[in-house]
Structures are given as structure tokens and as C-alpha cells.
Short mmCIF file of C-alpha atoms in Angstrom, two decimals:
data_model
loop_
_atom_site.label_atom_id
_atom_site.label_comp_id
_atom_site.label_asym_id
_atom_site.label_seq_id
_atom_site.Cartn_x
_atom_site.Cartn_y
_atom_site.Cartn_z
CA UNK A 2 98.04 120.56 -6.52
CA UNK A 3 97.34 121.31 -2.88
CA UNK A 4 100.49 122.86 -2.57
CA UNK A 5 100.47 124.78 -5.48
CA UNK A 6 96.47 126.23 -4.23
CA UNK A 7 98.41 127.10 -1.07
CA UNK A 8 101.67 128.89 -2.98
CA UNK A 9 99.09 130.93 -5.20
CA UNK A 10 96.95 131.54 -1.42
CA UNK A 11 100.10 132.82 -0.14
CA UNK A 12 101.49 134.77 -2.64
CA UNK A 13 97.58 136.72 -2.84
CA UNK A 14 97.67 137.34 1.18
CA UNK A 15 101.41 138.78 0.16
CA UNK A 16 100.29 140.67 -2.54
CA UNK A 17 97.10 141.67 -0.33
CA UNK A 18 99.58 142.71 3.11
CA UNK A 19 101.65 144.66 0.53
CA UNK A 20 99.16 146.81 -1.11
CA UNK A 21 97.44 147.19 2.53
CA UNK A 22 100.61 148.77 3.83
CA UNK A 23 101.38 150.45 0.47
CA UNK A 24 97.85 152.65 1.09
CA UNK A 25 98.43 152.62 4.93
CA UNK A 26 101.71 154.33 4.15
CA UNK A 27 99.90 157.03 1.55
CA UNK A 28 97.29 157.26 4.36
CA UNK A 29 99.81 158.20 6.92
CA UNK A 30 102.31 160.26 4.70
CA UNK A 31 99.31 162.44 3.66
CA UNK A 32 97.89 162.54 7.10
CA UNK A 33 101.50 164.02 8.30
CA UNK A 34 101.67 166.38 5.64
CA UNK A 35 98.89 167.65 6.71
CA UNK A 36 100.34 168.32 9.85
CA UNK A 37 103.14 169.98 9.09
CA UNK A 38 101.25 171.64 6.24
CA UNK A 39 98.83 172.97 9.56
CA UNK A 40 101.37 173.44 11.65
CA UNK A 41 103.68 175.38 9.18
CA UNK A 42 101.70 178.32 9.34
CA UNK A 43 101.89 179.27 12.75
CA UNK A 44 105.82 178.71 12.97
CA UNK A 45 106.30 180.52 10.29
CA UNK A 46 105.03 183.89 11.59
CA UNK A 47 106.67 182.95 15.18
CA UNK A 48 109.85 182.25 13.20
CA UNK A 49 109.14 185.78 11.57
CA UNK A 50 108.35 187.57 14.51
CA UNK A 51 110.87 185.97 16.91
CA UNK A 52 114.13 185.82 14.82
CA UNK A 53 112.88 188.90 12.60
CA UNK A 54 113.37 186.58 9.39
CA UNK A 55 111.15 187.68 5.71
CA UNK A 56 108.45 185.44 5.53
CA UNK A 57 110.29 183.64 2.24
CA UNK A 58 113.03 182.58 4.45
CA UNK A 59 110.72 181.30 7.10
CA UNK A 60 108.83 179.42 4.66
CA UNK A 61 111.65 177.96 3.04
CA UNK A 62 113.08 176.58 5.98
CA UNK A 63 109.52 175.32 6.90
CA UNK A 64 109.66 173.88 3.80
CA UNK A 65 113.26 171.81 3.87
CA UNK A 66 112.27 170.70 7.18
CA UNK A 67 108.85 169.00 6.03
CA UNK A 68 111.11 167.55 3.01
CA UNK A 69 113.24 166.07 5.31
CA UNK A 70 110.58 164.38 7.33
CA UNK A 71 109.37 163.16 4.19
CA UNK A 72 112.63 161.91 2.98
CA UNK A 73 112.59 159.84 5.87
CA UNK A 74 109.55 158.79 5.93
CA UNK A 75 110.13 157.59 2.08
CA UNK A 76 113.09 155.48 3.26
CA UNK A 77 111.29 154.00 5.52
CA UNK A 78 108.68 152.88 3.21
CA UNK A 79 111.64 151.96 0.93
CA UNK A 80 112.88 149.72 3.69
CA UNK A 81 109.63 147.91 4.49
CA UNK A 82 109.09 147.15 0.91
CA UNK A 83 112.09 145.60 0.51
CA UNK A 84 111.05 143.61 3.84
CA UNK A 85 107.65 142.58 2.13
CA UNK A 86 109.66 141.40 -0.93
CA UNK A 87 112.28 139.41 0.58
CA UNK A 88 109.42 137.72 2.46
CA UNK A 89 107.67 136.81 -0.50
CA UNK A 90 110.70 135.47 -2.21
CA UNK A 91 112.05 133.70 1.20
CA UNK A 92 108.46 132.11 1.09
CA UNK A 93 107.94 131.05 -2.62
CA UNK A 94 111.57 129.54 -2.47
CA UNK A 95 110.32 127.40 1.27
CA UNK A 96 107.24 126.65 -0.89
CA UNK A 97 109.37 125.65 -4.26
CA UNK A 98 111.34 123.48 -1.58
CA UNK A 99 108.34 121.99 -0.26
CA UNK A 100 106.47 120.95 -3.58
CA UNK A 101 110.00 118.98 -4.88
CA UNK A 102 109.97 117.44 -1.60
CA UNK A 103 106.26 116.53 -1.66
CA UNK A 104 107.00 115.51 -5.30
CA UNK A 105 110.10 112.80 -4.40
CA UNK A 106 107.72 111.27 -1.44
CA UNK A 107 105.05 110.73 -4.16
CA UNK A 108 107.07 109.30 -6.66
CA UNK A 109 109.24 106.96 -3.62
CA UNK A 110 105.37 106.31 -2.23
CA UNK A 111 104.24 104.61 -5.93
CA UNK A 112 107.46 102.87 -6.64
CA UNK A 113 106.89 101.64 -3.43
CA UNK A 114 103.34 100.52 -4.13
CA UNK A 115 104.04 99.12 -7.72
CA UNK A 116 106.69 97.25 -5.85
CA UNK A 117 104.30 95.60 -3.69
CA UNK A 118 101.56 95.29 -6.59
CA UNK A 119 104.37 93.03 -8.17
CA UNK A 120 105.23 91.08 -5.24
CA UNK A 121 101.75 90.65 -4.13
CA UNK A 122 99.85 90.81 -7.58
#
């Protein structure tokens, strides 16, 4: 039972780590968009003044820029997820491991005493 209170203990630090980074990463991907979003503005009319471009083209370039930061900001997310989940499987299969093992010792421990309740009893 001990190892089962320290599976479920586990898996809720997991779970807790996980949804920690999931709103770290919203935290950060909003913070950045915000940056660019800031930032956008004044490249936009130097990109319009500078290169002579209409303020559409500026802005869509702006635009697929910040989408590509995004996109790899996403994929990194994506990545780290899929870290966090082989972890927690890697870890409830060590802890699966570990309670069959803890099981066998029990059951060779109580053979082992019954064995010497008959001998001695």
C-alpha cells in the first residue's frame, strides 16, 4: 500500500509539474506576443518608410514573422510535453516494476515464515 500512496504521490507531483509548465508556457507565449504585438508597430512604419512598402504589406510580413515565432514556440511546447509524458509513463512502469517486486519478497518473506512456524511450531 505504501507503494501504491507513493505511485498516486508521484503521478499528482507529475500531473502538478505538467500543468505548472502548461500555464508557464501560456504565461510566456502571451508575454512574447505581446512583444512582438509592441514591437510590430514601430517596424512596421520603418519598414514603410525605409523600403517604401503599403502599410498592408508591412503588416503582413509583421504578421508571418510573429506566426513563425509562434510556430516555434508551439513545437517546442509540443516537444516538452511529450518529455513530461514519457516521464510519467517511464516512472509508473519503474513503479509497476517495483510493486511486483515488493510483492514476490512479501510472498518469499511469509512462505519463509510459515516455513519456520512449521518447523518451530
Amino acid at each position: 500500500k505504501r507503494l501504491d500512496a507513493a505511485l498516486l504521490e508521484t503521478q499528482k507531483n507529475l500531473d502538478w509539474r505538467f500543468v505548472h509548465f502548461a500555464d508557464e508556457f501560456q504565461r510566456r507565449l502571451d508575454n512574447l506576443e505581446g512583444r512582438v504585438g509592441r514591437g510590430s508597430v514601430s517596424c512596421v512604419h520603418a519598414l514603410e518608410h525605409v523600403e517604401g512598402l503599403a502599410p498592408s504589406d508591412a503588416r503582413n510580413g509583421m504578421d508571418e514573422q510573429r506566426l513563425h515565432v509562434l510556430e516555434g514556440k508551439l513545437a517546442l511546447a509540443e516537444a516538452r510535453v511529450a518529455e513530461v509524458q514519457h516521464w510519467g509513463k517511464s516512472l509508473e512502469a519503474q513503479a509497476e516494476v517495483a510493486r511486483r517486486e515488493t510483492e514476490c519478497r512479501l510472498k518469499e518473506a511469509e512462505a519463509w515464515l510459515a516455513h519456520l512456524d512449521r518447523r518451530f511450531g
